[in-house]
Coordinates of C-alpha atoms in Angstrom, one line a residue:
M1 CA -9.4 -6.0 -27.7
P2 CA -6.6 -4.6 -25.5
I3 CA -7.2 -4.4 -21.8
A4 CA -7.6 -0.8 -20.5
L5 CA -5.3 -0.2 -17.5
S6 CA -6.2 2.2 -14.8
L7 CA -5.1 3.1 -11.2
L8 CA -6.8 3.2 -7.8
D9 CA -4.9 5.6 -5.5
L10 CA -5.8 5.1 -1.8
A11 CA -3.9 8.4 -0.9
V12 CA -2.1 6.5 1.9
I13 CA -0.5 8.5 4.7
A14 CA 2.6 6.4 5.5
P15 CA 4.0 6.2 9.0
G16 CA 6.0 9.3 9.8
Q17 CA 4.3 11.3 7.0
T18 CA 1.5 13.9 6.8
A19 CA -1.6 14.3 4.7
R20 CA 0.4 16.9 2.7
D21 CA 3.0 14.2 1.9
S22 CA 0.2 11.9 0.8
F23 CA -1.2 14.5 -1.6
R24 CA 2.3 15.1 -3.1
N25 CA 2.5 11.4 -3.6
S26 CA -0.9 11.3 -5.3
V27 CA 0.3 13.8 -7.8
A28 CA 3.4 11.8 -8.5
L29 CA 1.4 8.6 -8.9
A30 CA -1.1 10.3 -11.3
Q31 CA 1.7 11.8 -13.3
A32 CA 3.4 8.3 -13.6
A33 CA 0.1 6.8 -14.7
E34 CA -0.4 9.5 -17.3
R35 CA 3.0 9.1 -18.9
S36 CA 2.6 5.3 -18.7
G37 CA -0.6 5.1 -20.7
Y38 CA -3.2 4.4 -18.0
R39 CA -6.7 5.4 -18.8
R40 CA -7.8 6.9 -15.4
V41 CA -7.0 7.4 -11.7
W42 CA -9.7 7.0 -9.1
Y43 CA -9.8 8.0 -5.4
A44 CA -12.1 6.4 -2.8
E45 CA -14.1 8.1 -0.1
H46 CA -13.0 6.9 3.4
H47 CA -13.6 8.6 6.7
N48 CA -12.0 8.4 10.2
M49 CA -9.0 6.4 9.0
N50 CA -5.6 7.8 10.0
S51 CA -3.8 6.2 7.1
I52 CA -6.1 7.4 4.2
A53 CA -6.3 11.0 3.1
S54 CA -9.0 10.9 0.4
S55 CA -12.0 11.8 2.6
A56 CA -12.6 15.0 0.7
T57 CA -12.6 13.1 -2.6
S58 CA -13.7 15.9 -5.0
V59 CA -11.1 18.3 -3.5
L60 CA -8.3 15.8 -4.1
I61 CA -9.5 15.1 -7.7
G62 CA -9.3 18.8 -8.4
H63 CA -5.8 19.1 -6.9
V64 CA -4.4 16.2 -9.0
A65 CA -6.2 17.5 -12.1
A66 CA -4.4 20.8 -11.8
H67 CA -1.0 18.9 -11.9
T68 CA -1.8 16.6 -14.8
G69 CA -2.8 17.2 -18.4
T70 CA -4.8 14.5 -20.1
I71 CA -5.5 11.5 -17.8
R72 CA -9.1 11.0 -16.6
L73 CA -9.6 11.4 -12.8
G74 CA -12.6 10.5 -10.7
A75 CA -14.1 8.9 -7.6
G76 CA -14.0 5.2 -7.1
G77 CA -16.1 6.0 -5.4
I78 CA -18.3 8.6 -3.7
M79 CA -20.4 6.9 -1.1
L80 CA -23.6 8.5 -2.2
P81 CA -25.7 7.8 0.9
N82 CA -23.3 10.0 2.9
H83 CA -24.3 13.0 0.7
S84 CA -27.1 14.9 -1.0
P85 CA -27.2 14.0 -4.7
L86 CA -27.5 17.8 -5.4
V87 CA -24.2 18.5 -3.6
I88 CA -22.4 15.8 -5.4
A89 CA -23.8 17.0 -8.8
E90 CA -22.6 20.5 -7.9
Q91 CA -19.1 19.3 -7.0
F92 CA -18.6 17.1 -10.1
G93 CA -20.3 19.7 -12.4
T94 CA -17.6 22.1 -11.1
L95 CA -14.8 19.6 -11.7
E96 CA -16.0 18.9 -15.2
S97 CA -16.3 22.6 -16.0
L98 CA -12.7 23.2 -14.8
Y99 CA -11.3 20.0 -16.5
P100 CA -13.6 19.2 -19.4
G101 CA -13.5 15.6 -20.7
R102 CA -11.5 14.3 -17.7
I103 CA -13.9 13.6 -14.8
D104 CA -15.5 10.3 -13.8
L105 CA -18.0 9.7 -11.0
G106 CA -18.1 6.2 -9.5
L107 CA -20.8 5.6 -6.9
G108 CA -21.1 3.2 -4.0
R109 CA -23.6 2.7 -1.2
A110 CA -21.3 1.7 1.7
P111 CA -20.6 4.2 4.5
G112 CA -16.8 4.2 3.8
S113 CA -16.3 4.1 7.6
D114 CA -17.4 2.4 10.8
Q115 CA -20.8 2.7 12.5
E116 CA -19.8 5.6 14.8
T117 CA -18.4 7.6 11.9
M118 CA -21.5 6.9 10.0
R119 CA -23.5 8.7 12.7
A120 CA -21.0 11.5 12.8
L121 CA -21.6 12.0 9.1
R122 CA -25.3 12.5 10.0
R123 CA -26.1 9.4 7.9
N124 CA -29.3 7.4 8.7
P125 CA -28.6 3.6 8.8
S126 CA -31.4 3.2 6.3
S127 CA -30.1 5.7 3.9
A128 CA -28.5 3.0 1.8
D129 CA -32.0 1.8 0.9
A130 CA -32.5 4.9 -1.2
F131 CA -29.3 4.4 -3.2
P132 CA -31.0 3.5 -6.5
Q133 CA -33.3 6.6 -6.3
D134 CA -30.3 8.8 -5.3
V135 CA -28.4 7.6 -8.3
L136 CA -31.3 8.6 -10.6
E137 CA -31.7 11.9 -8.9
L138 CA -28.0 12.6 -9.3
Q139 CA -28.1 11.5 -12.9
G140 CA -30.9 14.0 -13.6
Y141 CA -29.0 16.9 -12.2
L142 CA -25.9 16.1 -14.2
T143 CA -27.8 15.7 -17.5
G144 CA -30.0 18.8 -17.0
S145 CA -33.1 16.6 -16.6
S146 CA -33.8 17.2 -12.9
R147 CA -36.3 14.8 -11.2
I148 CA -37.0 17.5 -8.6
P149 CA -39.2 20.3 -10.0
G150 CA -37.5 23.7 -9.8
I151 CA -34.1 22.4 -8.7
Q152 CA -31.0 22.3 -10.8
A153 CA -27.3 21.8 -10.1
V154 CA -25.2 24.9 -10.7
P155 CA -22.7 24.8 -12.3
R156 CA -23.8 22.0 -14.7
A157 CA -20.9 21.2 -17.0
E158 CA -21.5 21.3 -20.8
G159 CA -19.7 17.9 -21.1
V160 CA -20.8 14.5 -19.8
V161 CA -19.8 13.3 -16.3
P162 CA -20.1 9.5 -16.8
L163 CA -21.4 7.5 -13.9
Y164 CA -20.1 4.1 -12.8
I165 CA -21.6 1.8 -10.2
L166 CA -19.2 0.2 -7.7
G167 CA -19.8 -2.9 -5.7
S168 CA -18.7 -6.1 -4.1
S169 CA -22.1 -7.9 -4.2
L170 CA -24.9 -8.8 -6.5
F171 CA -26.9 -5.7 -5.5
G172 CA -24.5 -3.4 -7.3
A173 CA -24.3 -5.7 -10.3
Q174 CA -28.1 -5.8 -10.7
L175 CA -28.4 -2.0 -10.3
A176 CA -25.7 -1.2 -12.8
A177 CA -27.3 -3.7 -15.3
H178 CA -30.8 -2.2 -14.7
L179 CA -29.5 1.4 -15.3
G180 CA -27.2 0.5 -18.2
L181 CA -24.1 1.8 -16.4
P182 CA -20.5 0.5 -16.3
Y183 CA -19.9 -1.8 -13.3
A184 CA -16.7 -1.8 -11.2
F185 CA -16.2 -4.7 -8.8
A186 CA -14.0 -4.2 -5.8
S187 CA -12.1 -7.5 -6.2
H188 CA -8.9 -6.0 -4.9
F189 CA -10.3 -6.4 -1.3
A190 CA -13.6 -8.3 -1.6
P191 CA -13.0 -11.1 -4.1
D192 CA -15.6 -13.7 -3.1
S193 CA -18.6 -12.7 -5.3
L194 CA -16.6 -11.5 -8.3
H195 CA -17.6 -14.2 -10.9
E196 CA -21.2 -14.4 -9.8
A197 CA -21.6 -10.6 -9.8
V198 CA -20.0 -10.1 -13.3
R199 CA -22.2 -12.9 -14.7
E200 CA -25.3 -11.3 -13.2
Y201 CA -24.4 -7.9 -14.6
R202 CA -23.8 -9.2 -18.1
D203 CA -27.0 -11.3 -18.1
R204 CA -29.3 -8.5 -16.9
F205 CA -27.7 -5.6 -18.7
R206 CA -30.1 -3.1 -20.4
P207 CA -28.6 -0.5 -22.8
S208 CA -28.9 3.1 -21.9
E209 CA -27.9 6.5 -23.3
Q210 CA -24.6 6.3 -21.6
L211 CA -23.7 2.7 -22.5
A212 CA -24.8 0.3 -25.3
E213 CA -23.1 -2.8 -24.1
P214 CA -21.9 -4.1 -20.7
Y215 CA -18.6 -2.7 -19.4
V216 CA -16.8 -4.6 -16.6
M217 CA -14.1 -3.1 -14.5
A218 CA -12.3 -5.1 -11.8
G219 CA -9.8 -4.2 -9.1
V220 CA -6.5 -6.1 -8.7
N221 CA -3.5 -5.5 -6.5
V222 CA -0.1 -5.1 -8.1
F223 CA 3.6 -5.3 -7.0
A224 CA 5.9 -5.0 -10.0
A225 CA 9.6 -4.6 -9.7
E226 CA 12.8 -5.4 -11.8
D227 CA 13.2 -8.8 -10.1
R228 CA 10.7 -11.1 -8.5
A229 CA 12.4 -11.2 -5.1
Q230 CA 12.1 -7.5 -4.8
A231 CA 8.4 -7.5 -5.7
E232 CA 7.8 -10.4 -3.2
E233 CA 9.5 -8.4 -0.5
Q234 CA 7.4 -5.3 -1.2
K235 CA 4.3 -7.5 -1.0
T236 CA 5.3 -9.0 2.3
V237 CA 6.1 -5.7 3.9
S238 CA 2.9 -4.1 2.6
Y239 CA 0.5 -6.8 3.6
R240 CA 2.1 -7.2 7.0
A241 CA 1.6 -3.4 7.6
R242 CA -2.0 -3.7 6.4
T243 CA -2.7 -6.6 8.8
R244 CA -1.0 -4.8 11.6
A245 CA -3.3 -1.8 11.1
F246 CA -6.4 -4.0 11.1
I247 CA -5.4 -5.8 14.3
K248 CA -4.5 -2.6 16.1
R249 CA -8.0 -1.2 15.7
G250 CA -9.1 -3.6 18.4
A251 CA -5.8 -3.6 20.3
A252 CA -4.8 0.1 20.7
G253 CA -1.4 0.6 22.1
M254 CA -0.1 -2.9 21.3
D255 CA 2.6 -3.7 18.8
F256 CA 3.2 -7.0 16.9
S257 CA 6.3 -8.5 15.5
D258 CA 6.5 -9.6 11.9
E259 CA 6.5 -13.2 13.2
E260 CA 3.3 -12.6 15.1
I261 CA 1.7 -11.0 12.1
D262 CA 2.7 -14.0 9.9
A263 CA 1.4 -16.4 12.5
F264 CA -1.9 -14.6 12.6
L265 CA -2.4 -14.6 8.8
A266 CA -1.8 -18.4 8.9
S267 CA -4.4 -18.9 11.6
P268 CA -8.1 -19.6 11.1
N269 CA -8.9 -16.1 12.3
G270 CA -6.4 -14.5 9.9
R271 CA -7.2 -16.5 6.8
H272 CA -10.2 -14.3 6.0
L273 CA -8.1 -11.2 6.1
A274 CA -5.4 -12.9 4.0
S275 CA -8.1 -13.9 1.5
M276 CA -9.1 -10.3 0.9
T277 CA -6.0 -9.8 -1.3
T278 CA -6.5 -13.0 -3.3
Y279 CA -6.2 -11.2 -6.6
T280 CA -2.6 -9.9 -6.5
A281 CA -0.1 -9.7 -9.3
V282 CA 3.5 -9.8 -8.1
G283 CA 6.8 -10.2 -9.8
T284 CA 8.7 -8.9 -12.8
P285 CA 6.8 -6.8 -15.4
A286 CA 6.3 -10.0 -17.5
D287 CA 5.0 -11.9 -14.5
V288 CA 2.5 -9.1 -13.7
V289 CA 1.2 -8.7 -17.2
A290 CA 0.7 -12.4 -17.6
Y291 CA -1.3 -12.4 -14.3
L292 CA -3.3 -9.4 -15.4
E293 CA -4.1 -10.9 -18.8
D294 CA -5.3 -14.2 -17.2
F295 CA -7.3 -12.4 -14.6
A296 CA -9.0 -10.2 -17.2
A297 CA -9.7 -13.1 -19.5
D298 CA -11.2 -15.2 -16.7
I299 CA -14.0 -12.6 -16.2
Q300 CA -13.9 -10.9 -19.6
A301 CA -13.0 -7.6 -18.0
D302 CA -12.9 -4.6 -20.2
E303 CA -10.7 -2.6 -17.8
L304 CA -8.5 -3.4 -14.8
I305 CA -8.3 -0.9 -11.9
T306 CA -4.8 -1.6 -10.4
A307 CA -3.9 -0.8 -6.8
H308 CA -0.1 -0.6 -6.3
H309 CA 0.7 -1.1 -2.6
A310 CA 4.5 -0.9 -2.2
Q311 CA 5.2 1.1 1.0
N312 CA 7.8 3.4 -0.6
I313 CA 6.4 6.0 -3.0
D314 CA 9.3 5.5 -5.4
D315 CA 8.6 1.8 -5.5
R316 CA 4.9 2.5 -6.2
V317 CA 5.7 4.9 -9.0
R318 CA 8.1 2.3 -10.5
S319 CA 5.5 -0.4 -10.2
I320 CA 3.0 1.8 -12.2
E321 CA 5.7 2.5 -14.8
L322 CA 6.8 -1.0 -15.2
T323 CA 3.3 -2.4 -15.5
G324 CA 2.2 0.2 -18.0
A325 CA 5.3 -0.3 -20.2
A326 CA 5.0 -4.1 -20.1
M327 CA 1.3 -4.0 -21.0
D328 CA 2.0 -1.5 -23.8
A329 CA 4.8 -3.7 -25.2
R330 CA 2.6 -6.8 -25.0
E331 CA -0.2 -5.1 -26.9
S332 CA 2.2 -3.9 -29.5
V333 CA 3.2 -7.5 -30.2
T334 CA -0.3 -8.8 -30.4
R335 CA -1.6 -6.0 -32.7

């Protein structure tokens, strides 16, 4: 079967830009994905991060939906322990009512922030323990089968809002299998347990009303350009900037040269950070598609969630277009 291709947009606020610029870029990326044959675009809930503008995830989904026509849009994901399941059901019931047949809801249990921000969100440190129960409560509201007597989510969309479990450990894999839901692994930044988690999910999967067979989605980073040198340069610039941002969290006011960043990534302390982007496709469209096909085959993925990280928005749009066109051409040949 062909590999479904989708997009994760981190709604990055680039240096010198504003959140409004980021939202304009998100529209451009979703439109590029739509015309390039991608299945869906997801946005992740993050808080207290100056470089990420997707904190009000459902609002951003609605904004992008208003500027696109057919592509599915959703959360990848909502960090459910930060919220009341009823409130999330109301938000996504509203979105599905406005944009029927186009809304997804991916769920995670991490805070999407640091410990201080978690407290500012009024989140109890033990709230993650209730994640399985919260998923079931949310599912009940969305399907009109509330588990809380006398309580219903209004509006409740006539159509289905499909749920997805996100994770980077065995816990999420086991929960998705138990509930019979699709499982999306965050291998674009947490690669270590990918194979074990996917195997656990497939082995334990129990069919449900939403899903008859296991459905595996996996994240992968992408830098596609007309020539390999250009793509490699985009990767170098992007991953240096990412590393610089991580380091500066604990060294406010300091700046680091490219040489210092490269030396850090090669050091024992930096190797863990470098390993977070193990799964990265870089090069020409042919290079990228070959990598994506091998990656998907290795874990028998049904769908790949691609994260395009070039610093310049035009380069990100082009990476999306080139990857989509190359994947479509490859599938046309193999049909």
